[in-house]
Short mmCIF file of C-alpha atoms and ligand atoms in Angstrom, two decimals:
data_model
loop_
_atom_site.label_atom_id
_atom_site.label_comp_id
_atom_site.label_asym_id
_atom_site.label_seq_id
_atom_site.Cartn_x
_atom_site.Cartn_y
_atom_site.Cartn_z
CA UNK A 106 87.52 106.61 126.28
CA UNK A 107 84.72 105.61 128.75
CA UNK A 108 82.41 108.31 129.45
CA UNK A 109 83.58 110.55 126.44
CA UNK A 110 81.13 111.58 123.53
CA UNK A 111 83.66 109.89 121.35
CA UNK A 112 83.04 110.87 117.77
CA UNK A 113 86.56 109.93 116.78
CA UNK A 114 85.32 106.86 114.92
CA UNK A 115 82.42 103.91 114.72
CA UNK A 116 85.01 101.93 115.52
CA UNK A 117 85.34 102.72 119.37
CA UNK A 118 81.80 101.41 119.64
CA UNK A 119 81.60 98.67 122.91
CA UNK A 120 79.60 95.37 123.03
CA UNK A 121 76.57 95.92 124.74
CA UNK A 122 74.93 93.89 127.48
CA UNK A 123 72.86 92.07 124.72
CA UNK A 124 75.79 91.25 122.28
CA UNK A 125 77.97 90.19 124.96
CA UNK A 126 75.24 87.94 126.22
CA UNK A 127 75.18 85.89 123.06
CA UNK A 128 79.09 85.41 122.93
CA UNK A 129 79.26 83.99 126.60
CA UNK A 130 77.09 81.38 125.81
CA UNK A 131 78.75 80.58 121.87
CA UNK A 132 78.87 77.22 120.93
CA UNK A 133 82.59 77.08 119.52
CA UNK A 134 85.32 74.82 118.01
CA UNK A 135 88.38 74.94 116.17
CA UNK A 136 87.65 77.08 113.28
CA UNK A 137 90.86 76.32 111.49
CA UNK A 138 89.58 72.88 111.74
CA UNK A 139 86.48 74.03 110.31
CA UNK A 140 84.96 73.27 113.71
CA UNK A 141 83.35 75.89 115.17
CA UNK A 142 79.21 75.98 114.49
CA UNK A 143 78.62 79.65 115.20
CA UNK A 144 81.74 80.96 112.57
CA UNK A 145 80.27 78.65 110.17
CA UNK A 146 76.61 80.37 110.98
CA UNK A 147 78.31 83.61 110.54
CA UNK A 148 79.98 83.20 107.42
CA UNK A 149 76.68 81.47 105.76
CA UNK A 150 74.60 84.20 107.07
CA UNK A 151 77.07 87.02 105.47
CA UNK A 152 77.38 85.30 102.40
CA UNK A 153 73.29 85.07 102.21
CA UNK A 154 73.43 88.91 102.82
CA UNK A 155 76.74 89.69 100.65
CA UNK A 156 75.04 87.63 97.35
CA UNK A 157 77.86 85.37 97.03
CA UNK A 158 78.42 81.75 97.30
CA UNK A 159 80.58 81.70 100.77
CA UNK A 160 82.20 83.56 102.96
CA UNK A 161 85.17 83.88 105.85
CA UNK A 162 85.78 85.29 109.07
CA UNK A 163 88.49 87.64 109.18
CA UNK A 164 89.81 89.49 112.33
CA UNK A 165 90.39 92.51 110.20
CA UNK A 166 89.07 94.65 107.51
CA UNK A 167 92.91 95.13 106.56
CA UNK A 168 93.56 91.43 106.18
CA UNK A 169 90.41 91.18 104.49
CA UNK A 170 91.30 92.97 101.73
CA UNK A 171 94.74 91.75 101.51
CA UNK A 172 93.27 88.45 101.58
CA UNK A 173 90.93 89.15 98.30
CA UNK A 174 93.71 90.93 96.76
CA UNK A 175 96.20 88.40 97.14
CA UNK A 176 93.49 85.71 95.84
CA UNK A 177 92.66 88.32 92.49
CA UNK A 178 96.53 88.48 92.01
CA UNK A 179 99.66 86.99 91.76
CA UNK A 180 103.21 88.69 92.29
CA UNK A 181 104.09 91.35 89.13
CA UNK A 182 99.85 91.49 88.71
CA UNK A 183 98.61 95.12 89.29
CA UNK A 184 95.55 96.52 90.64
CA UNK A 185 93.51 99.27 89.76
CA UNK A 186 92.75 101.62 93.36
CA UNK A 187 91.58 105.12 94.11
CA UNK A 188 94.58 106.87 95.27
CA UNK A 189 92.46 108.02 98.41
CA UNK A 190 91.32 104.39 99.06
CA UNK A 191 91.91 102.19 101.83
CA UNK A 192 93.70 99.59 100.58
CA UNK A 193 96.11 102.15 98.86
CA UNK A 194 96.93 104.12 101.54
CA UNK A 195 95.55 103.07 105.31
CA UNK A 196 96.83 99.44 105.16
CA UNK A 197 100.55 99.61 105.09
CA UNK A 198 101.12 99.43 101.58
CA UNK A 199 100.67 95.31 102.16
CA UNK A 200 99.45 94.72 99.07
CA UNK A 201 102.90 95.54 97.50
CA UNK A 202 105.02 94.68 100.23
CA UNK A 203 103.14 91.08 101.59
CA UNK A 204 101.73 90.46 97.91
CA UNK A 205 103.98 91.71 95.59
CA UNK A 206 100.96 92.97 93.89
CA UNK A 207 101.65 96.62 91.97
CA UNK A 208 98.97 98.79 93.08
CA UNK A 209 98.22 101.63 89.85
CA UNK A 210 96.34 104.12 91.49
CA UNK A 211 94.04 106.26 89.62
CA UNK A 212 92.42 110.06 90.70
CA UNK A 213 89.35 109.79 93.04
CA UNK A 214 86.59 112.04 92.44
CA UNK A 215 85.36 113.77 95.60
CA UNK A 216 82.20 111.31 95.35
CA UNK A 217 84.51 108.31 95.91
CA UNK A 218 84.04 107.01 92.42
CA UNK A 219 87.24 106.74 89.41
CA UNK A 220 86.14 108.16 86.05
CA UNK A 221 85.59 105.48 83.75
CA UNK A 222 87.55 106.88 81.38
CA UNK A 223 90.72 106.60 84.04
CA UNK A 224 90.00 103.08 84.43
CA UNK A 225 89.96 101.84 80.66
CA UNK A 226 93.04 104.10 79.74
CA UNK A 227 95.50 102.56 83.33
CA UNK A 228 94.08 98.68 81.56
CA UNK A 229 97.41 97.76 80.23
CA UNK A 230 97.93 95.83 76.72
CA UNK A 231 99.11 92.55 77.11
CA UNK A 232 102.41 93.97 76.74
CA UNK A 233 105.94 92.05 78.92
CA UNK A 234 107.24 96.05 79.65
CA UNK A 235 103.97 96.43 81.58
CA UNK A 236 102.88 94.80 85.07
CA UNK A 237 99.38 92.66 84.02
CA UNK A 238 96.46 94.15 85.23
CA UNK A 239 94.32 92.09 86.90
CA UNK A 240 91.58 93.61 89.26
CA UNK A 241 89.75 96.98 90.00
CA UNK A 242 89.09 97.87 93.34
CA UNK A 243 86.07 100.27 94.96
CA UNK A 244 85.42 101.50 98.12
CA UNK A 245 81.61 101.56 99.39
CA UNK A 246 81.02 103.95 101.82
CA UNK A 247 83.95 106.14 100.46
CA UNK A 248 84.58 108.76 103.35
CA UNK A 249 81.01 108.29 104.50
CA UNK A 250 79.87 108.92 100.76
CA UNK A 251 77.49 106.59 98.74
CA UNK A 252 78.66 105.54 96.01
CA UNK A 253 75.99 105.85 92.46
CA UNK A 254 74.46 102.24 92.29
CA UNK A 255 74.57 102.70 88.45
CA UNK A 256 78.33 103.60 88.58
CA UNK A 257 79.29 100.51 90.37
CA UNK A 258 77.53 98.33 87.76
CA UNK A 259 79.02 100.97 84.76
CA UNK A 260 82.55 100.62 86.76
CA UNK A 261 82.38 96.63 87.47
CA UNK A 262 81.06 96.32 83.52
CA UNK A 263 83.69 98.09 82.36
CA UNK A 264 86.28 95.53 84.07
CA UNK A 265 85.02 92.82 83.48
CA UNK A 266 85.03 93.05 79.62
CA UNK A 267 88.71 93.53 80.35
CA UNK A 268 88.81 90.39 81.54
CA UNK A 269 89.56 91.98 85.18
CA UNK A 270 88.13 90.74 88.20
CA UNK A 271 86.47 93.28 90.75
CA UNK A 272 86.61 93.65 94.58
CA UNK A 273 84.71 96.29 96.81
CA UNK A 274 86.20 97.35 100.45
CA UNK A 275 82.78 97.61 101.67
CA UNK A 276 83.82 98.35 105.11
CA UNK A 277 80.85 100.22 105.71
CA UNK A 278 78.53 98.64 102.54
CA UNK A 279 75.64 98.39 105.46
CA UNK A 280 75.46 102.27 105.81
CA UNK A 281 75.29 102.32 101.67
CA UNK A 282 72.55 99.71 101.74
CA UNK A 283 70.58 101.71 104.87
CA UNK A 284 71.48 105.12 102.95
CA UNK A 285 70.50 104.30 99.27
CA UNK A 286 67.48 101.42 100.62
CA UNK A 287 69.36 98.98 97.91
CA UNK A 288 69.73 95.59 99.97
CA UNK A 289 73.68 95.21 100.53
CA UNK A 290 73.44 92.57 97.62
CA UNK A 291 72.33 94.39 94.92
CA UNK A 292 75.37 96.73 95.85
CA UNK A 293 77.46 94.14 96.05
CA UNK A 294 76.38 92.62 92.80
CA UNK A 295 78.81 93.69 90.12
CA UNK A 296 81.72 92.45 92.14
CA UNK A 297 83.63 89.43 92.64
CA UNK A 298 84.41 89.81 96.28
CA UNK A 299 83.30 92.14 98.93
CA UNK A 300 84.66 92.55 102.58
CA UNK A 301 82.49 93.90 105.05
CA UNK A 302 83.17 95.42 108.55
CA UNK A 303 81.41 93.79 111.62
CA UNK A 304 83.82 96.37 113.60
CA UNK A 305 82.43 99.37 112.90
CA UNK A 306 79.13 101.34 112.88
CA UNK A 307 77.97 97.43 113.49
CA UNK A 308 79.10 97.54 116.72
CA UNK A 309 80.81 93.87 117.06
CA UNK A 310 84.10 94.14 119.27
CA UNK A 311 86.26 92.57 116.27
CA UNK A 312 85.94 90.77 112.88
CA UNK A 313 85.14 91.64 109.25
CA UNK A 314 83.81 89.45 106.23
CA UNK A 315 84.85 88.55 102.53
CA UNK A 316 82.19 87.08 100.51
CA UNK A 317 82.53 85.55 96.95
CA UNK A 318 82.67 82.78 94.75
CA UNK A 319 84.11 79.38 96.62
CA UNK A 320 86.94 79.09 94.78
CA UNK A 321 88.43 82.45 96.05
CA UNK A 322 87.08 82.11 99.07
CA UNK A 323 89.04 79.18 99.65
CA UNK A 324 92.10 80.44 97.92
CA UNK A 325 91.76 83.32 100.80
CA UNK A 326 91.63 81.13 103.60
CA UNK A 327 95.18 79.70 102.54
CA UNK A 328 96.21 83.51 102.48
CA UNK A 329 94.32 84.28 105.51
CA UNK A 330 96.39 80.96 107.05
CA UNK A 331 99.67 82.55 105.45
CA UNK A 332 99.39 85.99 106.85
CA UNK A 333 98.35 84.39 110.33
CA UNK A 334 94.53 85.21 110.56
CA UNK A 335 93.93 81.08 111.12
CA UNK A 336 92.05 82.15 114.65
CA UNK A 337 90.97 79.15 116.62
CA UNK A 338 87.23 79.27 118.61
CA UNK A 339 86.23 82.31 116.59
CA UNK A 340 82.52 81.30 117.39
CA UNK A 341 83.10 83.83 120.22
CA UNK A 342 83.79 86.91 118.37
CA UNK A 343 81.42 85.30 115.54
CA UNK A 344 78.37 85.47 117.73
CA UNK A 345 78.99 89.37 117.99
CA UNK A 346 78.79 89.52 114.20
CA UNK A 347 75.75 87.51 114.14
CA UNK A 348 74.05 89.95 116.54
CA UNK A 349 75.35 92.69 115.06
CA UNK A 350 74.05 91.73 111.45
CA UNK A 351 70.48 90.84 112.97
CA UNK A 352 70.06 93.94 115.18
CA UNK A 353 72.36 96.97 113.98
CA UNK A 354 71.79 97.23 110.61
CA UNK A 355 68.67 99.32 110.48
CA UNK A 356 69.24 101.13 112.96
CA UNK A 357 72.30 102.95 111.13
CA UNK A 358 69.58 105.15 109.54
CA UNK A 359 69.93 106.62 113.07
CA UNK A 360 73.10 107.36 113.58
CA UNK A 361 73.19 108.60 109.79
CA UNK A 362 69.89 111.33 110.88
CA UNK A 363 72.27 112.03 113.73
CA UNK A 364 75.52 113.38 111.73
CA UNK A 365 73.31 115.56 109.47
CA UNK A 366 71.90 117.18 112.83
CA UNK A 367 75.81 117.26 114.10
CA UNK A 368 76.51 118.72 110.73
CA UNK A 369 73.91 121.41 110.82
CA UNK A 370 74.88 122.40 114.46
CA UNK A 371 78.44 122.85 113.28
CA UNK A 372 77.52 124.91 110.38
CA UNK A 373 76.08 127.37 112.47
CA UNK A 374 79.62 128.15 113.94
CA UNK A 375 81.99 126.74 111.11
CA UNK A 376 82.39 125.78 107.43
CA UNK A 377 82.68 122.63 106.72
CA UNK A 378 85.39 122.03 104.38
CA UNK A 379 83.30 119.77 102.22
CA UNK A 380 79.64 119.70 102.26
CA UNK A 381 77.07 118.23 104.80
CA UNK A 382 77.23 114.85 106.08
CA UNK A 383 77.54 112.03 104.32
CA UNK A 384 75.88 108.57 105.60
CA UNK A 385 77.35 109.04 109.52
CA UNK A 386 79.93 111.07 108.70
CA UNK A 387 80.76 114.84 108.89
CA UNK A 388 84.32 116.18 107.26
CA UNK A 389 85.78 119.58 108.12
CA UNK A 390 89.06 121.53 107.71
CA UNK A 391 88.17 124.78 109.16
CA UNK A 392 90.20 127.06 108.20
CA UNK A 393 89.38 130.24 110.74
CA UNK A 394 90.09 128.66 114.10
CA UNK A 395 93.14 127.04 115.65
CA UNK A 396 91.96 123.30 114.87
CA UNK A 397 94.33 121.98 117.92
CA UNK A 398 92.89 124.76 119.86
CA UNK A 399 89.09 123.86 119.64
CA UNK A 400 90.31 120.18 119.61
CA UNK A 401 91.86 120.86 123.18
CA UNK A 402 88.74 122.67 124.20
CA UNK A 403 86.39 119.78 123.11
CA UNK A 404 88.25 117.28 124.71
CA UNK A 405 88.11 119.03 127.86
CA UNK A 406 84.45 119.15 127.82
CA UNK A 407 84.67 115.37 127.04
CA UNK A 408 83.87 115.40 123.52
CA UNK A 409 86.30 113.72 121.36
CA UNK A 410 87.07 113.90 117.58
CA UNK A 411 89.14 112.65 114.82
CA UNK A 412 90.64 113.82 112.40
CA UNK A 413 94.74 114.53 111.05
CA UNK A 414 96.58 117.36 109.71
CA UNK A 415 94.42 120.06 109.94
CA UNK A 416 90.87 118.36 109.32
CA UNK A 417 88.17 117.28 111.91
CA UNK A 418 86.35 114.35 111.14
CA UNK A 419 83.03 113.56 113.07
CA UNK A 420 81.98 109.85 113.00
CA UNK A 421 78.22 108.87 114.83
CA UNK A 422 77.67 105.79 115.74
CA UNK A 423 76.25 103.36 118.48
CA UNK A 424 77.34 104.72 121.60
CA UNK A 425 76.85 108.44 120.82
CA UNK A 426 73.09 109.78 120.80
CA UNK A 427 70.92 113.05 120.90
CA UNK A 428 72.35 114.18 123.76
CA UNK A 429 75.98 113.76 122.93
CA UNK A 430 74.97 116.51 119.91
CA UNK A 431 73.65 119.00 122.22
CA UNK A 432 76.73 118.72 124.43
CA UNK A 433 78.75 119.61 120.89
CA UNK A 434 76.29 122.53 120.31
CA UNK A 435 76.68 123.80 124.13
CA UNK A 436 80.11 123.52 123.46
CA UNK A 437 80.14 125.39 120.33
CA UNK A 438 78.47 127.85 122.14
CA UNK A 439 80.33 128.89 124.69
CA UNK A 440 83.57 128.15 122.56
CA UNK A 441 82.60 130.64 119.63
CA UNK A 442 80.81 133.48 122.09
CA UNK A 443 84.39 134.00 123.57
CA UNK A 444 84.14 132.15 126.77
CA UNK A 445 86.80 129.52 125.03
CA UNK A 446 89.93 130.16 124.14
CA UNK A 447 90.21 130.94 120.66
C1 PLP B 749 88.16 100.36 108.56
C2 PLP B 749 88.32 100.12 107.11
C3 PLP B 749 88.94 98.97 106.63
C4 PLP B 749 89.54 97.89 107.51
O1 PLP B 749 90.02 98.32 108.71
P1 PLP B 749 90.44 97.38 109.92
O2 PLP B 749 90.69 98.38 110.99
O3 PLP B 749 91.64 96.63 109.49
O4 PLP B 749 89.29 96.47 110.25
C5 PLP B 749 89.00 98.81 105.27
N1 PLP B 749 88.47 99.72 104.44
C6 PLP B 749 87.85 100.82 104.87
C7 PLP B 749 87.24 101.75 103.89
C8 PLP B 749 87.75 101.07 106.23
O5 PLP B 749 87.13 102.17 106.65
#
């Protein structure tokens, strides 16, 4: 929505004049033949920053994961996934219906993590009644929330003395590194694979990451072949990740200062359902107002949010700023002193 303060998501974030610069002059090639020089750069440079050993260009988070899971397990292996995660519930239950892969999932906490306890008891016996578990999955942001550094490595410990291999949906793993100051590495360093967003509070147009050891990294790009991710000159969409790891990274610390200032101007009119804002994200489910109401009202002032079911959810990013928040606070304003309908 051009011209909107568009908090729906860090997704709706547009190429810039810089980024789109540097994928109009791409060198590119076939990447399914391995061809294209700026994917490769990519995927070497996000392996370098990931910890692993390689990595490939995906054109979604979504198939990222599926990817990684797919490469973890085999049909009748299960999974171990918050029930609130991504992979469990925002991706079209693929992992059971394209993999054949049982997902078990176990309680989040509100922080994002599983309870290690949860997580040793769901490890099945080596038992033929019983699907054979085979992976733990984490999410890193979780709902804009950090997860502990020491809980990962507790968490990923834990599996792997099962004998379980480990993936993290890091998504958003650059606003954990920018949030906690751990380099993206270190976070990433009790797991097997990690998939990264390029989409996102990045700001590159399209394309995520998985990063891990070679052999299943190449095992995913058969999957990613299989499930029809094989993208030709990628080197185009590649160069936006490439500027978007060099220059946006930092600068999330930004948009994350920005959505605890958003958060603060809502509390002055609202509570918000749970807590203050987490990395760049503020949650609320206000229970006072008529949410379609004041969602009505904000759009008409040009201000859009997300959100389903009852529950706003703010999301800063790139292509909101300062002035965006005082346009939410003027709108508060006159919303809450009765000039809006209420
Ligand atoms: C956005 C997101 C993904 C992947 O989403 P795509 O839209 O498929 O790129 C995966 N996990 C989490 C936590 C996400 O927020």
């Amino acid at each position: 929505m051009t011209g909107m303060d568009d908090f729906r998501s860090d997704t709706v974030t547009r190429p810039d004049a810089a980024m789109r610069a540097v994928m109009a002059s791409a060198a590119v090639g076939d990447a399914v033949y391995e061809d294209c020089p700026t994917t490769h750069r990519l995927e070497a440079m996000a392996a370098e920053r990931l910890g692993k050993e390689a990595a490939l260009f995906f054109p979604t988070g979504t198939q990222s994961n599926l990817a990684a899971l797919m490469a973890h397990c085999g049909r009748g292996d299960e999974y171990l996934v918050g029930h609130k995660a991504h992979t469990f519930l925002y991706e079209g239950g693929g992992a059971a219906v394209l993999g054949s892969i049982q997902p078990q999932p176990l309680p989040n906490e509100p922080d994002g993590t599983i309870s290690l306890a949860a997580i040793e008891d769901a490890i099945k016996p080596d038992d033929f009644h019983h699907a054979r578990t085979r992976l733990l999955t984490l999410e890193n942001t979780f709902s804009g929330s950090v997860l502990d550094p020491a809980y990962l490595e507790a968490a990923t410990g834990l599996a792997r003395r099962h004998g379980l291999g480990t993936h993290l949906d890091g998504a958003r793993l650059m606003n954990a590194s920018v949030a906690t100051g751990c380099e993206a590495d270190v976070l990433a360093r009790g797991f097997d694979t990690v998939s990264l967003c390029l989409s996102k509070g990045l700001g590159a147009p399209v394309g995520s990451v998985l990063a891990g050891p070679r052999d299943l990294i190449q095992a995913a790009r058969r999957l990613r072949k299989m499930l029809g991710g094989g993208m030709r000159q990628t080197g185009i969409l590649a160069a936006a990740g490439i500027h978007a790891l060099e220059h946006n990274v930092a600068r999330l610390a930004d948009d994350h200062a920005r959505a605890a200032r958003l958060a603060d101007v809502l509390a002055a009119f609202l509570e918000l359902g749970s807590g203050p804002a987490q990395t760049n994200m503020v949650f609320m489910t206000p229970v006072a107002i008529d949410v379609d109401a004041f969602r009505r009202f904000l759009a008409d002032r040009g201000i859009a949010v997300g959100g389903r079911y009852g529950n706003l959810r703010w999301v800063t990013h790139l292509d909101v700023d300062n002035a965006s928040v005082d346009r939410v606070q003027a709108a508060c304003e006159d919303y809450f002193s009765g000039d809006g309908p209420h």
